[in-house]
């Protein structure tokens, strides 16, 4: 059985010394993976219902904050050698899929192929609004963004045409160490 560690790094523990310790201690203690969450912004007051608690409230307040996971995982890649590095989860319908594909590819290259790319559709309407992204059709947007990401990772000349996103024929290199 493989056991990983989920580490919400944010306000109060988002500093180089803590990240370095998380990476080194996770590896030294035999954990298989380190997983980081994603929320760009959080709110003190919101109407959305967090689906994983009885009261519908997200654990932690608006001042909790979180490090952007791909950047933090790149730091962890530099201070570890074996442990796998994962997003738990990347809110793909909130992100530009081309930049997401590039950031994950670069992380995979810098880590020697240790990336686990966990994705989700998100639950916090207010976060989507703060990012200027529509909350509606986020599931379809996630599907299309993931198709764009896969095309950029796998195809020599990548393209995609969907209802919500179009990618003209282009090239993205380097490709990930791992194959999608």
Coordinates of N, CA and C in Angstrom, one line a residue:
X1 N 0.8 -1.2 0.0 CA 0.0 0.0 0.0 C 0.9 1.2 0.0
X2 N 0.6 2.2 -0.8 CA 1.3 3.5 -0.9 C 0.5 4.5 -0.1
X3 N 1.2 5.3 0.7 CA 0.6 6.3 1.6 C 1.3 7.6 1.3
X4 N 0.4 8.6 1.0 CA 0.9 9.9 0.7 C 0.5 10.9 1.8
X5 N 0.9 12.1 1.8 CA 0.6 13.1 2.7 C 0.0 14.3 2.0
X6 N -1.1 14.8 2.6 CA -1.8 16.0 2.1 C -1.4 17.2 2.9
X7 N -0.9 18.2 2.3 CA -0.4 19.3 3.1 C -1.0 20.6 2.6
X8 N -1.9 21.2 3.3 CA -2.5 22.5 2.9 C -1.5 23.6 3.3
X9 N -0.6 24.0 2.5 CA 0.3 25.1 2.8 C -0.3 26.4 2.5
X10 N -0.3 27.3 3.5 CA -0.9 28.6 3.3 C -0.5 29.6 4.3
X11 N -1.3 30.5 4.7 CA -1.0 31.6 5.6 C -0.6 30.9 6.9
X12 N 0.6 31.2 7.4 CA 1.1 30.7 8.6 C 2.1 29.6 8.5
X13 N 2.1 28.9 7.3 CA 3.1 27.8 7.1 C 3.7 27.8 5.7
X14 N 3.5 28.9 5.0 CA 4.0 28.9 3.6 C 5.3 29.7 3.5
X15 N 6.3 29.1 4.0 CA 7.7 29.7 3.9 C 8.7 28.6 3.5
X16 N 9.8 29.0 3.0 CA 10.8 28.1 2.5 C 11.2 27.0 3.5
X17 N 11.4 27.4 4.7 CA 11.8 26.4 5.7 C 10.8 25.3 5.9
X18 N 9.5 25.7 6.0 CA 8.5 24.7 6.2 C 8.4 23.8 4.9
X19 N 8.4 24.4 3.8 CA 8.3 23.6 2.5 C 9.5 22.6 2.5
X20 N 10.7 23.1 2.8 CA 11.9 22.2 2.8 C 11.7 21.1 3.8
X21 N 11.2 21.4 5.0 CA 11.0 20.3 6.0 C 9.9 19.4 5.5
X22 N 8.8 19.8 5.0 CA 7.8 18.9 4.5 C 8.3 18.0 3.4
X23 N 9.1 18.5 2.5 CA 9.7 17.6 1.5 C 10.6 16.6 2.0
X24 N 11.6 17.1 2.8 CA 12.6 16.1 3.3 C 12.0 15.1 4.3
X25 N 11.2 15.6 5.2 CA 10.6 14.7 6.2 C 9.6 13.7 5.6
X26 N 8.9 14.1 4.6 CA 8.0 13.2 3.9 C 8.8 12.1 3.2
X27 N 9.9 12.4 2.6 CA 10.8 11.5 1.9 C 11.5 10.6 3.0
X28 N 12.0 11.2 4.0 CA 12.7 10.4 5.0 C 11.8 9.4 5.8
X29 N 10.6 9.8 5.9 CA 9.6 8.9 6.6 C 8.9 7.9 5.7
X30 N 9.3 7.9 4.5 CA 8.8 6.8 3.6 C 7.5 7.1 2.9
X31 N 7.0 8.3 3.0 CA 5.7 8.6 2.2 C 6.0 8.5 0.7
X32 N 4.9 8.0 0.0 CA 5.0 7.8 -1.4 C 4.8 9.1 -2.2
X33 N 4.0 10.0 -1.6 CA 3.7 11.2 -2.3 C 3.3 12.4 -1.4
X34 N 3.4 13.6 -1.9 CA 3.0 14.8 -1.3 C 1.9 15.4 -2.2
X35 N 0.8 15.8 -1.6 CA -0.3 16.4 -2.3 C -0.7 17.8 -1.8
X36 N -0.8 18.7 -2.7 CA -1.1 20.1 -2.4 C -2.4 20.5 -3.0
X37 N -3.3 21.2 -2.2 CA -4.6 21.7 -2.8 C -4.4 23.0 -3.5
X38 N -5.6 23.4 -4.1 CA -5.6 24.7 -4.8 C -6.9 25.5 -4.5
X39 N -6.7 26.7 -4.1 CA -7.7 27.7 -4.0 C -6.9 29.0 -4.2
X40 N -7.2 29.8 -5.2 CA -6.5 31.0 -5.5 C -6.9 32.1 -4.4
X41 N -8.2 32.2 -4.1 CA -8.7 33.1 -3.1 C -9.8 32.4 -2.3
X42 N -9.9 32.8 -1.1 CA -10.9 32.3 -0.2 C -11.7 33.5 0.4
X43 N -12.8 33.3 1.0 CA -13.7 34.3 1.4 C -14.1 34.2 2.8
X44 N -14.4 35.3 3.5 CA -14.9 35.3 4.8 C -16.4 34.9 4.8
X45 N -17.1 35.5 3.8 CA -18.5 35.3 3.6 C -18.7 34.8 2.2
X46 N -19.5 33.7 2.0 CA -19.8 33.2 0.7 C -21.1 32.4 0.8
X47 N -21.8 32.3 -0.3 CA -23.1 31.5 -0.4 C -22.9 30.1 -0.8
X48 N -21.8 29.8 -1.5 CA -21.6 28.4 -2.0 C -21.5 27.4 -0.8
X49 N -21.9 26.2 -1.1 CA -21.9 25.2 0.0 C -20.8 24.2 -0.3
X50 N -19.9 24.1 0.7 CA -18.8 23.2 0.6 C -19.4 21.8 0.7
X51 N -19.1 20.9 -0.3 CA -19.9 19.6 -0.3 C -19.4 18.6 0.6
X52 N -18.3 18.8 1.3 CA -17.6 17.8 2.2 C -17.7 18.0 3.7
X53 N -18.7 18.9 4.1 CA -18.9 19.1 5.5 C -20.4 19.2 5.7
X54 N -20.8 18.9 7.0 CA -22.2 18.8 7.3 C -22.8 20.2 7.3
X55 N -22.0 21.3 7.6 CA -22.6 22.6 7.7 C -22.4 23.4 6.4
X56 N -21.7 22.8 5.4 CA -21.5 23.5 4.1 C -20.4 24.5 4.1
X57 N -19.6 24.6 5.2 CA -18.6 25.6 5.3 C -17.2 24.9 5.1
X58 N -16.3 25.6 4.4 CA -15.0 25.2 4.1 C -14.2 25.2 5.4
X59 N -13.4 24.2 5.7 CA -12.6 24.2 7.0 C -11.5 25.3 6.8
X60 N -11.5 26.2 7.7 CA -10.6 27.4 7.6 C -11.3 28.6 7.0
X61 N -10.9 29.7 7.5 CA -11.5 31.0 7.0 C -10.9 31.6 5.8
X62 N -11.4 32.8 5.5 CA -10.8 33.5 4.3 C -9.4 33.8 4.5
X63 N -8.9 33.9 5.7 CA -7.5 34.3 5.9 C -6.6 33.1 5.9
X64 N -7.1 31.9 5.6 CA -6.3 30.7 5.5 C -5.3 30.7 4.4
X65 N -5.8 31.0 3.2 CA -4.9 31.1 2.0 C -4.2 29.8 1.7
X66 N -3.7 29.7 0.5 CA -3.0 28.5 0.0 C -1.9 28.9 -1.0
X67 N -0.8 28.2 -1.0 CA 0.2 28.4 -2.0 C -0.4 27.9 -3.3
X68 N 0.0 28.5 -4.4 CA -0.3 27.9 -5.8 C 0.4 26.6 -5.9
X69 N -0.3 25.5 -6.1 CA 0.3 24.2 -6.0 C 1.4 23.9 -6.9
X70 N 1.4 24.3 -8.2 CA 2.4 23.9 -9.1 C 3.7 24.6 -8.8
X71 N 3.7 25.8 -8.4 CA 4.9 26.5 -7.9 C 5.5 25.9 -6.7
X72 N 4.6 25.6 -5.7 CA 5.1 25.0 -4.5 C 5.6 23.6 -4.7
X73 N 5.0 22.8 -5.6 CA 5.5 21.5 -6.0 C 6.8 21.6 -6.7
X74 N 7.1 22.6 -7.5 CA 8.4 22.8 -8.1 C 9.5 23.0 -7.0
X75 N 9.1 23.8 -6.0 CA 10.1 24.0 -4.9 C 10.3 22.6 -4.2
X76 N 9.3 21.8 -4.0 CA 9.4 20.5 -3.4 C 10.3 19.6 -4.3
X77 N 10.1 19.7 -5.6 CA 10.9 18.9 -6.5 C 12.4 19.1 -6.3
X78 N 12.7 20.4 -6.0 CA 14.1 20.8 -5.8 C 14.7 20.2 -4.5
X79 N 13.9 19.9 -3.6 CA 14.4 19.5 -2.3 C 14.2 18.0 -2.0
X80 N 13.6 17.3 -3.0 CA 13.4 15.9 -2.8 C 13.9 15.1 -4.0
X81 N 14.0 13.8 -3.9 CA 14.5 13.0 -4.9 C 13.6 11.8 -5.4
X82 N 12.8 11.4 -4.4 CA 12.0 10.2 -4.7 C 10.5 10.4 -4.6
X83 N 10.0 11.2 -3.7 CA 8.6 11.3 -3.4 C 7.9 11.9 -4.6
X84 N 6.7 11.3 -4.9 CA 5.9 11.8 -6.0 C 5.2 13.1 -5.6
X85 N 4.8 14.0 -6.5 CA 4.3 15.3 -6.2 C 3.0 15.5 -6.9
X86 N 1.9 15.7 -6.1 CA 0.6 15.7 -6.7 C -0.2 16.9 -6.4
X87 N -1.1 17.3 -7.3 CA -2.1 18.3 -7.1 C -3.4 17.6 -6.5
X88 N -3.9 18.2 -5.4 CA -5.1 17.6 -4.8 C -6.1 18.6 -4.4
X89 N -6.6 19.3 -5.3 CA -6.7 19.1 -6.7 C -6.4 20.4 -7.5
X90 N -6.1 20.3 -8.8 CA -5.9 21.4 -9.6 C -7.3 21.8 -10.2
X91 N -7.7 23.0 -10.0 CA -9.1 23.4 -10.4 C -9.0 23.8 -11.9
X92 N -8.9 22.8 -12.7 CA -8.6 23.0 -14.2 C -9.6 23.9 -14.9
X93 N -10.9 24.0 -14.6 CA -11.8 24.9 -15.3 C -11.6 26.3 -15.0
X94 N -10.8 26.6 -13.9 CA -10.5 28.0 -13.6 C -9.2 28.5 -14.3
X95 N -8.5 27.6 -14.9 CA -7.2 27.9 -15.4 C -7.1 28.0 -17.0
X96 N -6.2 28.7 -17.5 CA -5.9 28.6 -18.9 C -5.3 27.2 -19.2
X97 N -5.8 26.4 -20.1 CA -5.3 25.1 -20.3 C -3.9 25.0 -20.9
X98 N -3.5 26.0 -21.7 CA -2.2 26.0 -22.3 C -1.2 26.3 -21.2
X99 N -1.4 27.3 -20.4 CA -0.5 27.5 -19.3 C -0.4 26.4 -18.3
X100 N -1.6 25.8 -18.0 CA -1.6 24.6 -17.1 C -0.8 23.5 -17.7
X101 N -0.9 23.2 -19.0 CA -0.2 22.1 -19.6 C 1.3 22.4 -19.5
X102 N 1.7 23.6 -19.8 CA 3.1 24.0 -19.7 C 3.7 23.9 -18.3
X103 N 2.9 24.4 -17.3 CA 3.4 24.3 -15.9 C 3.6 22.9 -15.4
X104 N 2.6 22.0 -15.7 CA 2.7 20.6 -15.3 C 3.8 19.9 -16.0
X105 N 4.0 20.2 -17.3 CA 5.1 19.6 -18.1 C 6.4 20.0 -17.5
X106 N 6.6 21.3 -17.2 CA 7.9 21.8 -16.7 C 8.1 21.1 -15.3
X107 N 7.1 21.0 -14.5 CA 7.2 20.4 -13.2 C 7.6 18.9 -13.3
X108 N 7.0 18.2 -14.3 CA 7.3 16.8 -14.5 C 8.8 16.7 -15.0
X109 N 9.3 17.6 -15.8 CA 10.7 17.6 -16.2 C 11.6 17.9 -15.1
X110 N 11.3 18.9 -14.3 CA 12.2 19.3 -13.2 C 12.2 18.2 -12.1
X111 N 11.1 17.4 -12.0 CA 11.1 16.4 -10.9 C 11.5 15.0 -11.4
X112 N 11.9 14.9 -12.7 CA 12.3 13.6 -13.2 C 11.1 12.7 -13.4
X113 N 10.0 13.2 -13.7 CA 8.8 12.4 -14.0 C 8.0 11.9 -12.7
X114 N 7.9 12.8 -11.7 CA 7.3 12.4 -10.4 C 5.9 13.1 -10.2
X115 N 5.3 13.6 -11.2 CA 4.1 14.4 -11.1 C 2.8 13.5 -11.1
X116 N 1.9 13.7 -10.2 CA 0.6 13.1 -10.2 C -0.4 14.3 -10.4
X117 N -1.1 14.3 -11.4 CA -2.0 15.5 -11.8 C -3.4 15.2 -11.4
X118 N -3.8 15.6 -10.2 CA -5.2 15.4 -9.8 C -6.0 16.6 -10.1
X119 N -7.2 16.5 -10.7 CA -8.0 17.6 -11.2 C -9.4 17.6 -10.6
X120 N -10.0 18.7 -10.5 CA -11.4 18.8 -10.1 C -12.1 20.0 -10.8
X121 N -13.4 20.0 -10.6 CA -14.2 21.1 -11.2 C -14.5 22.3 -10.3
X122 N -14.2 22.2 -9.0 CA -14.5 23.3 -8.1 C -15.9 23.3 -7.6
X123 N -16.1 24.0 -6.5 CA -17.4 24.1 -5.8 C -17.7 25.6 -5.4
X124 N -16.7 26.4 -5.4 CA -16.8 27.8 -4.8 C -17.1 28.8 -6.0
X125 N -18.4 29.0 -6.2 CA -18.8 30.0 -7.3 C -18.1 31.3 -7.1
X126 N -17.9 31.8 -5.9 CA -17.3 33.1 -5.7 C -15.9 33.2 -6.2
X127 N -15.2 32.0 -6.1 CA -13.8 32.0 -6.6 C -13.8 32.1 -8.1
X128 N -14.7 31.4 -8.8 CA -14.8 31.5 -10.2 C -15.0 32.9 -10.6
X129 N -16.0 33.6 -9.9 CA -16.3 35.0 -10.2 C -15.1 35.9 -10.0
X130 N -14.3 35.7 -9.0 CA -13.1 36.5 -8.7 C -12.1 36.3 -9.9
X131 N -12.1 35.2 -10.5 CA -11.2 34.9 -11.6 C -11.7 35.2 -13.0
X132 N -13.0 35.7 -13.0 CA -13.6 36.0 -14.3 C -13.9 34.8 -15.1
X133 N -14.1 33.7 -14.4 CA -14.5 32.4 -15.2 C -15.9 32.1 -14.8
X134 N -16.7 31.7 -15.8 CA -18.1 31.3 -15.5 C -18.1 30.0 -14.7
X135 N -19.0 30.0 -13.7 CA -19.2 28.8 -12.9 C -20.0 27.7 -13.6
X136 N -21.0 28.2 -14.4 CA -21.8 27.3 -15.2 C -20.9 26.5 -16.2
X137 N -21.3 25.3 -16.5 CA -20.6 24.5 -17.5 C -19.2 24.2 -17.1
X138 N -18.9 24.3 -15.8 CA -17.5 24.1 -15.4 C -17.1 22.6 -15.6
X139 N -18.0 21.7 -15.6 CA -17.7 20.3 -15.9 C -17.3 20.1 -17.3
X140 N -18.0 20.7 -18.2 CA -17.7 20.6 -19.6 C -16.4 21.4 -19.9
X141 N -16.2 22.5 -19.2 CA -14.9 23.3 -19.4 C -13.8 22.4 -18.9
X142 N -13.9 21.7 -17.8 CA -12.9 20.8 -17.3 C -12.5 19.8 -18.3
X143 N -13.6 19.1 -18.9 CA -13.3 18.1 -19.9 C -12.6 18.7 -21.1
X144 N -13.0 19.9 -21.6 CA -12.3 20.5 -22.7 C -10.9 20.9 -22.4
X145 N -10.7 21.5 -21.2 CA -9.3 21.9 -20.8 C -8.4 20.7 -20.7
X146 N -8.9 19.6 -20.2 CA -8.1 18.4 -20.0 C -7.8 17.9 -21.4
X147 N -8.7 17.9 -22.4 CA -8.4 17.5 -23.7 C -7.3 18.3 -24.4
X148 N -7.3 19.6 -24.1 CA -6.3 20.5 -24.6 C -5.0 20.2 -24.0
X149 N -4.9 20.0 -22.7 CA -3.7 19.6 -22.0 C -3.1 18.3 -22.6
X150 N -4.0 17.3 -22.7 CA -3.5 16.0 -23.2 C -3.0 16.2 -24.7
X151 N -3.6 17.0 -25.5 CA -3.1 17.2 -26.9 C -1.8 17.9 -26.8
X152 N -1.6 18.8 -26.0 CA -0.3 19.5 -25.9 C 0.8 18.6 -25.4
X153 N 0.4 17.7 -24.5 CA 1.4 16.7 -23.9 C 1.8 15.6 -24.9
X154 N 0.8 15.2 -25.8 CA 1.0 14.0 -26.6 C 1.3 14.2 -28.0
X155 N 0.8 15.3 -28.6 CA 0.8 15.5 -30.1 C 2.0 16.3 -30.5
X156 N 2.7 16.0 -31.6 CA 3.7 16.8 -32.1 C 3.2 18.2 -32.5
X157 N 2.1 18.2 -33.2 CA 1.4 19.4 -33.5 C 0.0 19.3 -32.8
X158 N -0.3 20.1 -31.9 CA -1.5 20.0 -31.1 C -2.5 21.0 -31.6
X159 N -3.8 20.5 -31.5 CA -4.9 21.4 -31.8 C -6.1 20.8 -31.1
X160 N -7.1 21.7 -30.9 CA -8.4 21.2 -30.3 C -9.5 22.2 -30.7
X161 N -10.6 21.7 -30.9 CA -11.8 22.5 -31.2 C -13.0 22.0 -30.4
X162 N -13.5 22.9 -29.5 CA -14.6 22.5 -28.7 C -15.6 23.6 -28.6
X163 N -16.6 23.4 -27.8 CA -17.7 24.4 -27.6 C -17.2 25.6 -26.8
X164 N -16.3 25.3 -25.9 CA -15.8 26.4 -25.0 C -14.4 26.8 -25.1
X165 N -13.6 26.0 -25.9 CA -12.2 26.4 -26.1 C -11.7 25.9 -27.4
X166 N -10.9 26.7 -28.1 CA -10.3 26.3 -29.4 C -8.8 26.5 -29.2
X167 N -8.0 25.6 -29.7 CA -6.6 25.7 -29.7 C -6.1 25.5 -31.1
X168 N -5.6 26.6 -31.8 CA -5.1 26.4 -33.1 C -3.9 25.5 -33.2
X169 N -3.6 24.9 -34.3 CA -2.4 24.0 -34.4 C -1.2 24.8 -33.9
X170 N -0.5 24.1 -32.9 CA 0.7 24.7 -32.3 C 1.6 23.6 -31.8
X171 N 2.8 24.0 -31.3 CA 3.7 23.1 -30.7 C 4.0 23.5 -29.3
X172 N 4.1 22.5 -28.4 CA 4.6 22.8 -27.0 C 5.7 21.8 -26.7
X173 N 6.8 22.3 -26.4 CA 8.0 21.5 -26.0 C 8.6 22.1 -24.8
X174 N 9.3 21.3 -24.0 CA 9.4 19.8 -24.1 C 8.1 19.2 -23.7
X175 N 8.0 17.9 -24.1 CA 6.9 17.1 -23.7 C 7.2 16.6 -22.2
X176 N 6.2 16.1 -21.5 CA 6.4 15.6 -20.2 C 7.3 14.3 -20.2
X177 N 8.0 14.1 -19.1 CA 8.7 12.8 -19.0 C 7.8 11.7 -19.0
X178 N 6.7 11.8 -18.3 CA 5.6 10.7 -18.3 C 4.7 10.9 -19.5
X179 N 4.2 9.8 -20.0 CA 3.3 9.9 -21.1 C 1.9 9.9 -20.6
X180 N 1.0 10.8 -21.1 CA -0.4 10.8 -20.6 C -1.1 9.5 -20.8

